[in-house]
PDB file of C-alpha atoms in Angstrom:
ATOM      1  CA  MET A1136     -10.838  17.842   4.731  1.00 85.00           C
ATOM      2  CA  THR A1137      -7.692  17.868   2.573  1.00 88.00           C
ATOM      3  CA  ILE A1138      -4.462  17.485   4.553  1.00 92.00           C
ATOM      4  CA  LEU A1139      -2.017  17.348   1.614  1.00 93.00           C
ATOM      5  CA  GLU A1140      -2.287  18.783  -1.883  1.00 94.00           C
ATOM      6  CA  VAL A1141       0.370  18.169  -4.524  1.00 95.00           C
ATOM      7  CA  GLN A1142       0.342  20.086  -7.812  1.00 96.00           C
ATOM      8  CA  ASN A1143       2.589  19.357 -10.811  1.00 96.00           C
ATOM      9  CA  LEU A1144       5.435  18.095  -8.624  1.00 96.00           C
ATOM     10  CA  THR A1145       8.521  17.546 -10.757  1.00 96.00           C
ATOM     11  CA  LYS A1146      12.088  16.428 -10.029  1.00 96.00           C
ATOM     12  CA  ARG A1147      14.798  16.517 -12.667  1.00 94.00           C
ATOM     13  CA  TYR A1148      18.402  15.351 -12.382  1.00 92.00           C
ATOM     14  CA  GLY A1149      20.107  16.948 -15.361  1.00 90.00           C
ATOM     15  CA  GLU A1150      18.468  15.372 -18.388  1.00 88.00           C
ATOM     16  CA  GLN A1151      16.780  12.653 -16.322  1.00 91.00           C
ATOM     17  CA  LEU A1152      13.171  13.286 -15.327  1.00 93.00           C
ATOM     18  CA  ALA A1153      12.620  11.297 -12.104  1.00 94.00           C
ATOM     19  CA  VAL A1154       9.131  12.654 -11.289  1.00 95.00           C
ATOM     20  CA  SER A1155       6.956  14.482 -13.809  1.00 95.00           C
ATOM     21  CA  ASN A1156       3.942  16.702 -13.011  1.00 95.00           C
ATOM     22  CA  LEU A1157       2.680  14.626 -10.099  1.00 96.00           C
ATOM     23  CA  SER A1158      -0.690  15.890  -8.793  1.00 96.00           C
ATOM     24  CA  PHE A1159      -2.966  14.387  -6.135  1.00 95.00           C
ATOM     25  CA  ALA A1160      -4.622  15.184  -2.805  1.00 94.00           C
ATOM     26  CA  LEU A1161      -5.000  13.265   0.452  1.00 93.00           C
ATOM     27  CA  GLU A1162      -8.031  13.556   2.682  1.00 92.00           C
ATOM     28  CA  GLU A1163      -7.685  13.421   6.459  1.00 91.00           C
ATOM     29  CA  GLY A1164      -7.758   9.963   8.015  1.00 91.00           C
ATOM     30  CA  THR A1165      -7.233   8.049   4.771  1.00 93.00           C
ATOM     31  CA  ALA A1166      -4.625   5.488   3.750  1.00 93.00           C
ATOM     32  CA  THR A1167      -3.177   5.765   0.251  1.00 94.00           C
ATOM     33  CA  ALA A1168      -0.957   3.194  -1.461  1.00 93.00           C
ATOM     34  CA  LEU A1169       1.700   4.447  -3.859  1.00 94.00           C
ATOM     35  CA  ILE A1170       2.616   1.573  -6.167  1.00 91.00           C
ATOM     36  CA  GLY A1171       4.566   1.063  -9.359  1.00 88.00           C
ATOM     37  CA  PRO A1172       7.540  -0.860 -10.757  1.00 87.00           C
ATOM     38  CA  ASN A1173      11.094  -0.275  -9.568  1.00 85.00           C
ATOM     39  CA  GLY A1174      12.391   3.064 -10.810  1.00 87.00           C
ATOM     40  CA  ALA A1175       8.911   4.544 -11.145  1.00 90.00           C
ATOM     41  CA  GLY A1176       9.809   7.523  -8.927  1.00 93.00           C
ATOM     42  CA  LYS A1177       8.014   6.512  -5.719  1.00 94.00           C
ATOM     43  CA  THR A1178      10.980   7.078  -3.373  1.00 94.00           C
ATOM     44  CA  THR A1179      11.860  10.379  -5.053  1.00 95.00           C
ATOM     45  CA  ALA A1180       8.273  11.585  -4.679  1.00 95.00           C
ATOM     46  CA  LEU A1181       8.093  10.632  -0.998  1.00 95.00           C
ATOM     47  CA  SER A1182      11.471  12.253  -0.327  1.00 94.00           C
ATOM     48  CA  MET A1183      10.224  15.518  -1.803  1.00 95.00           C
ATOM     49  CA  LEU A1184       7.033  15.344   0.254  1.00 94.00           C
ATOM     50  CA  ALA A1185       9.117  14.749   3.389  1.00 92.00           C
ATOM     51  CA  GLY A1186      11.317  17.755   2.619  1.00 90.00           C
ATOM     52  CA  LEU A1187      14.475  15.713   2.064  1.00 92.00           C
ATOM     53  CA  LEU A1188      14.679  16.618  -1.621  1.00 94.00           C
ATOM     54  CA  ARG A1189      13.973  19.974  -3.200  1.00 94.00           C
ATOM     55  CA  GLU A1190      11.516  19.801  -6.061  1.00 95.00           C
ATOM     56  CA  THR A1191      12.518  21.183  -9.456  1.00 96.00           C
ATOM     57  CA  SER A1192       9.043  22.649  -9.880  1.00 95.00           C
ATOM     58  CA  GLY A1193       5.507  22.250  -8.599  1.00 96.00           C
ATOM     59  CA  SER A1194       3.968  22.776  -5.180  1.00 95.00           C
ATOM     60  CA  ILE A1195       3.316  20.866  -1.960  1.00 94.00           C
ATOM     61  CA  LYS A1196       0.681  22.267   0.380  1.00 91.00           C
ATOM     62  CA  TRP A1197      -0.011  20.846   3.826  1.00 85.00           C
ATOM     63  CA  ASN A1198      -0.741  22.067   7.315  1.00 74.00           C
ATOM     64  CA  ARG A1199       2.705  21.999   8.927  1.00 69.00           C
ATOM     65  CA  GLU A1200       1.183  22.400  12.371  1.00 71.00           C
ATOM     66  CA  SER A1201      -0.232  18.893  12.038  1.00 74.00           C
ATOM     67  CA  GLY A1202       3.264  17.443  11.775  1.00 87.00           C
ATOM     68  CA  VAL A1203       4.681  14.833   9.420  1.00 92.00           C
ATOM     69  CA  GLY A1204       6.455  11.553  10.089  1.00 94.00           C
ATOM     70  CA  PHE A1205       8.707   9.837   7.566  1.00 95.00           C
ATOM     71  CA  LEU A1206      10.076   6.298   7.291  1.00 93.00           C
ATOM     72  CA  PRO A1207      12.719   5.891   4.555  1.00 91.00           C
ATOM     73  CA  GLN A1208      13.009   2.629   2.674  1.00 85.00           C
ATOM     74  CA  HIS A1209      16.330   1.835   4.362  1.00 85.00           C
ATOM     75  CA  PRO A1210      16.365   3.494   7.796  1.00 87.00           C
ATOM     76  CA  HIS A1211      19.769   3.952   9.395  1.00 89.00           C
ATOM     77  CA  PHE A1212      20.620   3.930  13.090  1.00 93.00           C
ATOM     78  CA  PHE A1213      23.625   4.480  15.330  1.00 94.00           C
ATOM     79  CA  PRO A1214      24.667   0.914  16.221  1.00 94.00           C
ATOM     80  CA  TRP A1215      26.151   1.936  19.580  1.00 96.00           C
ATOM     81  CA  MET A1216      22.879   3.447  20.802  1.00 96.00           C
ATOM     82  CA  THR A1217      20.125   1.464  22.461  1.00 97.00           C
ATOM     83  CA  ALA A1218      16.665   1.574  20.916  1.00 97.00           C
ATOM     84  CA  LEU A1219      15.458   3.771  23.763  1.00 97.00           C
ATOM     85  CA  GLU A1220      18.392   6.168  23.443  1.00 97.00           C
ATOM     86  CA  PHE A1221      17.788   6.474  19.712  1.00 97.00           C
ATOM     87  CA  MET A1222      14.071   7.008  20.211  1.00 97.00           C
ATOM     88  CA  GLU A1223      14.556   9.682  22.845  1.00 96.00           C
ATOM     89  CA  MET A1224      16.896  11.534  20.498  1.00 96.00           C
ATOM     90  CA  ALA A1225      14.434  11.166  17.616  1.00 95.00           C
ATOM     91  CA  ALA A1226      11.580  12.386  19.807  1.00 96.00           C
ATOM     92  CA  LYS A1227      13.427  15.553  20.789  1.00 96.00           C
ATOM     93  CA  LEU A1228      14.490  16.230  17.188  1.00 93.00           C
ATOM     94  CA  SER A1229      10.847  15.818  16.156  1.00 92.00           C
ATOM     95  CA  GLY A1230       9.723  18.486  18.603  1.00 91.00           C
ATOM     96  CA  VAL A1231       8.588  16.418  21.590  1.00 94.00           C
ATOM     97  CA  ASP A1232       9.131  18.306  24.847  1.00 94.00           C
ATOM     98  CA  SER A1233      12.345  17.141  26.569  1.00 92.00           C
ATOM     99  CA  LYS A1234      10.428  16.305  29.751  1.00 93.00           C
ATOM    100  CA  LYS A1235       8.048  14.055  27.835  1.00 95.00           C
ATOM    101  CA  ALA A1236      10.512  12.532  25.353  1.00 95.00           C
ATOM    102  CA  LEU A1237      11.530   9.521  27.473  1.00 96.00           C
ATOM    103  CA  ALA A1238       7.971   8.496  28.373  1.00 96.00           C
ATOM    104  CA  GLN A1239       6.781   9.046  24.791  1.00 96.00           C
ATOM    105  CA  SER A1240       9.683   6.950  23.476  1.00 97.00           C
ATOM    106  CA  LYS A1241       8.889   4.040  25.791  1.00 97.00           C
ATOM    107  CA  LYS A1242       5.211   4.202  24.872  1.00 96.00           C
ATOM    108  CA  THR A1243       5.985   4.153  21.140  1.00 96.00           C
ATOM    109  CA  LEU A1244       8.463   1.266  21.416  1.00 97.00           C
ATOM    110  CA  GLU A1245       5.800  -0.754  23.212  1.00 96.00           C
ATOM    111  CA  PHE A1246       3.327   0.129  20.475  1.00 94.00           C
ATOM    112  CA  VAL A1247       5.556  -1.259  17.697  1.00 93.00           C
ATOM    113  CA  GLY A1248       6.466  -4.385  19.677  1.00 92.00           C
ATOM    114  CA  LEU A1249       9.972  -3.407  20.768  1.00 95.00           C
ATOM    115  CA  GLY A1250       9.319  -2.671  24.437  1.00 95.00           C
ATOM    116  CA  SER A1251      11.157  -5.785  25.613  1.00 96.00           C
ATOM    117  CA  VAL A1252      14.341  -4.873  23.689  1.00 96.00           C
ATOM    118  CA  GLN A1253      14.379  -1.130  24.318  1.00 96.00           C
ATOM    119  CA  ASN A1254      17.723  -1.363  26.161  1.00 97.00           C
ATOM    120  CA  LYS A1255      19.466  -3.403  23.462  1.00 97.00           C
ATOM    121  CA  LYS A1256      21.850  -1.725  21.028  1.00 97.00           C
ATOM    122  CA  THR A1257      20.401  -1.167  17.572  1.00 96.00           C
ATOM    123  CA  GLY A1258      23.495  -2.742  16.039  1.00 95.00           C
ATOM    124  CA  THR A1259      22.234  -6.123  17.248  1.00 95.00           C
ATOM    125  CA  PHE A1260      18.789  -5.697  15.678  1.00 94.00           C
ATOM    126  CA  SER A1261      17.513  -7.808  12.790  1.00 90.00           C
ATOM    127  CA  GLY A1262      16.176  -6.200   9.615  1.00 86.00           C
ATOM    128  CA  GLY A1263      12.607  -6.601  10.823  1.00 86.00           C
ATOM    129  CA  MET A1264      13.385  -5.045  14.200  1.00 90.00           C
ATOM    130  CA  LYS A1265      15.048  -2.090  12.486  1.00 91.00           C
ATOM    131  CA  GLN A1266      11.970  -1.669  10.302  1.00 89.00           C
ATOM    132  CA  ARG A1267       9.804  -1.489  13.434  1.00 91.00           C
ATOM    133  CA  LEU A1268      12.228   0.976  15.031  1.00 95.00           C
ATOM    134  CA  GLY A1269      12.075   3.097  11.896  1.00 94.00           C
ATOM    135  CA  LEU A1270       8.298   3.154  12.145  1.00 94.00           C
ATOM    136  CA  ALA A1271       8.557   4.088  15.821  1.00 96.00           C
ATOM    137  CA  GLN A1272      10.732   7.145  15.105  1.00 95.00           C
ATOM    138  CA  ALA A1273       8.270   8.214  12.405  1.00 95.00           C
ATOM    139  CA  ILE A1274       5.297   8.267  14.798  1.00 96.00           C
ATOM    140  CA  VAL A1275       6.900   9.168  18.151  1.00 95.00           C
ATOM    141  CA  HIS A1276       5.764  12.804  17.838  1.00 94.00           C
ATOM    142  CA  GLU A1277       2.213  11.717  16.891  1.00 93.00           C
ATOM    143  CA  PRO A1278       2.080  13.342  13.441  1.00 93.00           C
ATOM    144  CA  LYS A1279      -1.171  13.714  11.556  1.00 93.00           C
ATOM    145  CA  LEU A1280       0.520  12.865   8.246  1.00 94.00           C
ATOM    146  CA  LEU A1281       2.660   9.766   7.875  1.00 95.00           C
ATOM    147  CA  LEU A1282       4.865   9.081   4.829  1.00 96.00           C
ATOM    148  CA  LEU A1283       6.215   5.533   4.623  1.00 95.00           C
ATOM    149  CA  ASP A1284       8.571   4.157   1.975  1.00 93.00           C
ATOM    150  CA  GLU A1285       8.155   0.351   1.854  1.00 89.00           C
ATOM    151  CA  PRO A1286       7.219   0.092   5.567  1.00 88.00           C
ATOM    152  CA  VAL A1287       6.982  -3.723   5.630  1.00 83.00           C
ATOM    153  CA  SER A1288       9.610  -4.740   3.072  1.00 77.00           C
ATOM    154  CA  ALA A1289      11.955  -6.306   5.658  1.00 73.00           C
ATOM    155  CA  LEU A1290       9.264  -8.245   7.512  1.00 79.00           C
ATOM    156  CA  ASP A1291       8.031 -11.808   7.191  1.00 82.00           C
ATOM    157  CA  PRO A1292       4.300 -12.382   6.493  1.00 83.00           C
ATOM    158  CA  THR A1293       3.401 -12.441  10.184  1.00 84.00           C
ATOM    159  CA  GLY A1294       5.378  -9.285  10.867  1.00 82.00           C
ATOM    160  CA  ARG A1295       3.829  -7.554   7.862  1.00 84.00           C
ATOM    161  CA  ARG A1296       0.338  -8.301   9.096  1.00 85.00           C
ATOM    162  CA  GLU A1297       1.200  -7.054  12.596  1.00 85.00           C
ATOM    163  CA  VAL A1298       2.630  -3.778  11.278  1.00 84.00           C
ATOM    164  CA  MET A1299      -0.282  -3.230   8.893  1.00 86.00           C
ATOM    165  CA  ASP A1300      -2.635  -3.758  11.827  1.00 87.00           C
ATOM    166  CA  LEU A1301      -0.624  -1.187  13.811  1.00 88.00           C
ATOM    167  CA  LEU A1302      -0.977   1.302  10.968  1.00 89.00           C
ATOM    168  CA  LYS A1303      -4.717   0.672  10.773  1.00 89.00           C
ATOM    169  CA  SER A1304      -4.992   1.395  14.488  1.00 90.00           C
ATOM    170  CA  LEU A1305      -3.514   4.867  13.902  1.00 90.00           C
ATOM    171  CA  GLN A1306      -6.537   5.820  11.832  1.00 86.00           C
ATOM    172  CA  PRO A1307      -8.613   7.905  11.565  1.00 85.00           C
ATOM    173  CA  ASP A1308      -6.346  10.266  13.516  1.00 89.00           C
ATOM    174  CA  THR A1309      -3.475   9.825  11.065  1.00 93.00           C
ATOM    175  CA  THR A1310      -3.370  10.184   7.286  1.00 94.00           C
ATOM    176  CA  ILE A1311      -1.025   7.631   5.719  1.00 95.00           C
ATOM    177  CA  LEU A1312       0.724   7.607   2.348  1.00 96.00           C
ATOM    178  CA  TYR A1313       2.890   4.550   1.831  1.00 94.00           C
ATOM    179  CA  SER A1314       4.722   2.972  -1.061  1.00 92.00           C
ATOM    180  CA  THR A1315       4.735  -0.787  -1.362  1.00 86.00           C
ATOM    181  CA  HIS A1316       5.438  -3.609  -3.782  1.00 79.00           C
ATOM    182  CA  ILE A1317       3.503  -6.108  -1.636  1.00 78.00           C
ATOM    183  CA  LEU A1318       0.168  -5.764  -3.360  1.00 81.00           C
ATOM    184  CA  ASN A1319      -1.795  -8.040  -1.052  1.00 78.00           C
ATOM    185  CA  ASP A1320      -0.984  -5.706   1.848  1.00 75.00           C
ATOM    186  CA  ALA A1321      -2.101  -2.716  -0.206  1.00 78.00           C
ATOM    187  CA  GLU A1322      -5.481  -4.329  -0.827  1.00 79.00           C
ATOM    188  CA  GLN A1323      -5.962  -4.783   2.915  1.00 78.00           C
ATOM    189  CA  MET A1324      -5.374  -1.127   3.849  1.00 82.00           C
ATOM    190  CA  THR A1325      -6.046   1.263   0.998  1.00 86.00           C
ATOM    191  CA  ASP A1326      -8.619   4.008   0.563  1.00 88.00           C
ATOM    192  CA  GLN A1327      -6.893   5.440  -2.499  1.00 91.00           C
ATOM    193  CA  LEU A1328      -4.471   4.052  -5.051  1.00 92.00           C
ATOM    194  CA  LEU A1329      -1.762   6.042  -6.819  1.00 94.00           C
ATOM    195  CA  PHE A1330       0.084   4.182  -9.595  1.00 92.00           C
ATOM    196  CA  MET A1331       3.367   5.657 -10.843  1.00 93.00           C
ATOM    197  CA  GLN A1332       5.286   4.610 -13.927  1.00 91.00           C
ATOM    198  CA  GLN A1333       8.374   6.285 -15.375  1.00 91.00           C
ATOM    199  CA  GLY A1334       7.933   9.213 -13.014  1.00 93.00           C
ATOM    200  CA  LYS A1335       4.317   9.882 -13.952  1.00 93.00           C
ATOM    201  CA  LEU A1336       1.025   9.221 -12.214  1.00 93.00           C
ATOM    202  CA  VAL A1337      -0.743   6.912 -14.660  1.00 91.00           C
ATOM    203  CA  GLU A1338      -3.672   5.704 -12.535  1.00 90.00           C
ATOM    204  CA  GLN A1339      -5.455   6.858  -9.390  1.00 91.00           C
ATOM    205  CA  GLY A1340      -8.716   6.515  -7.517  1.00 90.00           C
ATOM    206  CA  SER A1341     -10.267   4.433  -4.788  1.00 88.00           C
ATOM    207  CA  LEU A1342      -9.434   0.741  -4.884  1.00 84.00           C
ATOM    208  CA  ALA A1343     -13.035  -0.030  -5.894  1.00 82.00           C
ATOM    209  CA  GLU A1344     -12.955   2.540  -8.721  1.00 86.00           C
ATOM    210  CA  VAL A1345      -9.675   1.251 -10.124  1.00 85.00           C
ATOM    211  CA  LYS A1346     -10.832  -2.354  -9.917  1.00 80.00           C
ATOM    212  CA  GLU A1347     -14.007  -1.463 -11.782  1.00 77.00           C
ATOM    213  CA  ARG A1348     -12.028   0.216 -14.568  1.00 81.00           C
ATOM    214  CA  TYR A1349      -9.810  -2.809 -15.091  1.00 78.00           C
ATOM    215  CA  ALA A1350     -12.304  -5.554 -14.365  1.00 72.00           C
ATOM    216  CA  GLU A1351     -12.912  -8.288 -16.903  1.00 69.00           C
ATOM    217  CA  PRO A1352     -15.873  -9.920 -15.143  1.00 70.00           C
ATOM    218  CA  CYS A1353     -16.359 -13.616 -15.444  1.00 76.00           C
ATOM    219  CA  ILE A1354     -17.962 -16.518 -13.632  1.00 80.00           C
ATOM    220  CA  ARG A1355     -15.626 -19.347 -12.710  1.00 82.00           C
ATOM    221  CA  ILE A1356     -17.084 -22.857 -12.318  1.00 86.00           C
ATOM    222  CA  ARG A1357     -14.964 -25.750 -11.122  1.00 87.00           C
ATOM    223  CA  PHE A1358     -15.961 -29.320 -12.086  1.00 89.00           C
ATOM    224  CA  GLN A1359     -14.667 -32.712 -11.063  1.00 89.00           C
ATOM    225  CA  THR A1360     -13.455 -33.474 -14.583  1.00 88.00           C
ATOM    226  CA  ALA A1361     -12.524 -31.585 -17.756  1.00 87.00           C
ATOM    227  CA  ASP A1362     -15.195 -33.450 -19.731  1.00 86.00           C
ATOM    228  CA  GLN A1363     -17.906 -32.188 -17.350  1.00 84.00           C
ATOM    229  CA  ALA A1364     -16.635 -28.605 -17.729  1.00 84.00           C
ATOM    230  CA  SER A1365     -16.597 -28.925 -21.523  1.00 84.00           C
ATOM    231  CA  ALA A1366     -20.095 -30.384 -21.586  1.00 81.00           C
ATOM    232  CA  PHE A1367     -21.545 -27.570 -19.475  1.00 81.00           C
ATOM    233  CA  ALA A1368     -19.935 -24.927 -21.717  1.00 79.00           C
ATOM    234  CA  GLY A1369     -22.332 -26.074 -24.426  1.00 77.00           C
ATOM    235  CA  PHE A1370     -25.358 -25.289 -22.253  1.00 74.00           C
ATOM    236  CA  VAL A1371     -24.706 -21.550 -21.906  1.00 72.00           C
ATOM    237  CA  SER A1372     -24.487 -18.787 -24.506  1.00 70.00           C
ATOM    238  CA  LEU A1373     -21.556 -16.940 -22.970  1.00 71.00           C
ATOM    239  CA  PRO A1374     -17.948 -16.703 -24.217  1.00 68.00           C
ATOM    240  CA  ALA A1375     -16.183 -19.569 -22.471  1.00 76.00           C
ATOM    241  CA  SER A1376     -12.614 -20.636 -21.800  1.00 77.00           C
ATOM    242  CA  LEU A1377     -11.521 -23.986 -20.405  1.00 81.00           C
ATOM    243  CA  ASN A1378      -8.550 -24.659 -18.185  1.00 82.00           C
ATOM    244  CA  GLY A1379      -8.679 -28.314 -17.339  1.00 86.00           C
ATOM    245  CA  SER A1380     -11.703 -28.871 -15.149  1.00 87.00           C
ATOM    246  CA  THR A1381     -12.281 -25.135 -14.647  1.00 86.00           C
ATOM    247  CA  LEU A1382     -14.675 -23.205 -16.872  1.00 84.00           C
ATOM    248  CA  GLU A1383     -14.611 -19.402 -17.083  1.00 80.00           C
ATOM    249  CA  LEU A1384     -17.575 -17.570 -18.597  1.00 77.00           C
ATOM    250  CA  ALA A1385     -17.162 -13.917 -19.613  1.00 73.00           C
ATOM    251  CA  THR A1386     -20.047 -11.762 -18.371  1.00 70.00           C
ATOM    252  CA  ARG A1387     -19.238  -8.554 -20.287  1.00 61.00           C
ATOM    253  CA  GLY A1388     -20.151  -6.294 -17.361  1.00 53.00           C
ATOM    254  CA  ASP A1389     -23.552  -7.900 -16.886  1.00 56.00           C
ATOM    255  CA  GLY A1390     -22.487 -10.110 -14.006  1.00 48.00           C
ATOM    256  CA  GLY A1391     -25.773 -10.086 -12.083  1.00 56.00           C
ATOM    257  CA  THR A1392     -27.976 -11.213 -14.967  1.00 65.00           C
ATOM    258  CA  ALA A1393     -25.339 -13.635 -16.247  1.00 67.00           C
ATOM    259  CA  MET A1394     -24.968 -15.216 -12.830  1.00 68.00           C
ATOM    260  CA  LYS A1395     -28.742 -15.816 -12.634  1.00 73.00           C
ATOM    261  CA  THR A1396     -28.645 -17.430 -16.072  1.00 74.00           C
ATOM    262  CA  VAL A1397     -25.715 -19.666 -15.143  1.00 74.00           C
ATOM    263  CA  LEU A1398     -27.304 -20.698 -11.849  1.00 74.00           C
ATOM    264  CA  ALA A1399     -30.517 -21.593 -13.682  1.00 77.00           C
ATOM    265  CA  LYS A1400     -28.526 -23.760 -16.098  1.00 76.00           C
ATOM    266  CA  LEU A1401     -26.688 -25.366 -13.187  1.00 76.00           C
ATOM    267  CA  ALA A1402     -30.032 -26.217 -11.598  1.00 77.00           C
ATOM    268  CA  GLU A1403     -30.837 -28.172 -14.758  1.00 76.00           C
ATOM    269  CA  ASN A1404     -27.428 -29.834 -15.046  1.00 75.00           C
ATOM    270  CA  ALA A1405     -25.073 -29.629 -12.066  1.00 73.00           C
ATOM    271  CA  GLU A1406     -23.196 -32.868 -12.651  1.00 77.00           C
ATOM    272  CA  GLY A1407     -19.693 -32.728 -11.234  1.00 83.00           C
ATOM    273  CA  VAL A1408     -19.871 -29.098 -10.042  1.00 84.00           C
ATOM    274  CA  VAL A1409     -17.368 -28.418  -7.246  1.00 84.00           C
ATOM    275  CA  GLY A1410     -17.721 -24.654  -6.882  1.00 83.00           C
ATOM    276  CA  VAL A1411     -19.032 -21.463  -8.491  1.00 81.00           C
ATOM    277  CA  GLU A1412     -17.674 -17.946  -7.986  1.00 75.00           C
ATOM    278  CA  GLN A1413     -17.846 -14.538  -9.611  1.00 71.00           C
ATOM    279  CA  LYS A1414     -14.252 -13.626 -10.357  1.00 71.00           C
ATOM    280  CA  THR A1415     -12.990 -10.129  -9.528  1.00 73.00           C
ATOM    281  CA  VAL A1416      -9.772  -8.483 -10.667  1.00 76.00           C
ATOM    282  CA  SER A1417      -6.907  -8.426  -8.170  1.00 78.00           C
ATOM    283  CA  LEU A1418      -4.521  -5.540  -7.553  1.00 82.00           C
ATOM    284  CA  GLU A1419      -1.718  -7.726  -8.914  1.00 82.00           C
ATOM    285  CA  GLU A1420      -3.604  -8.156 -12.200  1.00 79.00           C
ATOM    286  CA  ILE A1421      -4.180  -4.387 -12.363  1.00 83.00           C
ATOM    287  CA  PHE A1422      -0.477  -3.816 -11.712  1.00 83.00           C
ATOM    288  CA  ILE A1423       0.462  -6.077 -14.645  1.00 82.00           C
ATOM    289  CA  LYS A1424      -2.039  -4.370 -16.954  1.00 78.00           C
ATOM    290  CA  VAL A1425      -0.911  -0.843 -16.053  1.00 80.00           C
ATOM    291  CA  ALA A1426       2.786  -1.707 -16.133  1.00 75.00           C
ATOM    292  CA  GLY A1427       2.216  -3.404 -19.463  1.00 69.00           C
ATOM    293  CA  GLY A1428       0.893  -0.172 -20.893  1.00 59.00           C
ATOM    294  CA  ARG A1429      -2.783  -0.974 -21.162  1.00 51.00           C
TER     295      ARG A1429
END
């Protein structure tokens, strides 16, 4: 079931077109990564979806009864308030019943790993702790739709993994749309990919669909020496490229048959072979291709 539908969403600042005719839909319980280079319009788009910016034209349709949570890229807090005080205020502003706000705030702080510092002032928090607190205020009212602008940008690798795991645990009850420039994280938790460039949506689809469109399949064989790699290249009738002791064979979309052929040749002459793998395109490689205008 569709929880959010965006049609021709546009934001113009005078002569500058920040977002142009953005259209997509989110299905319930999915996680969608919004990626693109700096200045692509990701933050502007999320701000419009969250109701913080008025669109110039276009439409946003979603079930407001399901609730929406929003984490800005740079969340701000009152430094004199404790985390619990801030959360209780955020809970009430988000519609949580006053009688339940305190208990809900404590529960959410525990969930994001801040239970032990709930009585510390936010002014003493590190960037990573503030990022977790920002996530907590976005989910304290248990929204069905969650909009996150760079939710793990201030975290170290361990913290990023912990927060991504927390977000995964919210599904399938919560639909998540998040922008990120950390592409490895996007590959770990993405049902759909939206790629923006210069305010426009230039690529979209499931991660598997997008990878298939941009794939340049090849078989990578690693040898002990460069001479062994070069010698084996002469045994197969596939376009080959050498990088030291690594041989890459282009499969031209016929990876299954090509792999059988290569394995048969390796059975005849496997001298010096260290490893064989069928290479797949990474999200980072797709990013470079799309940003480069391919």
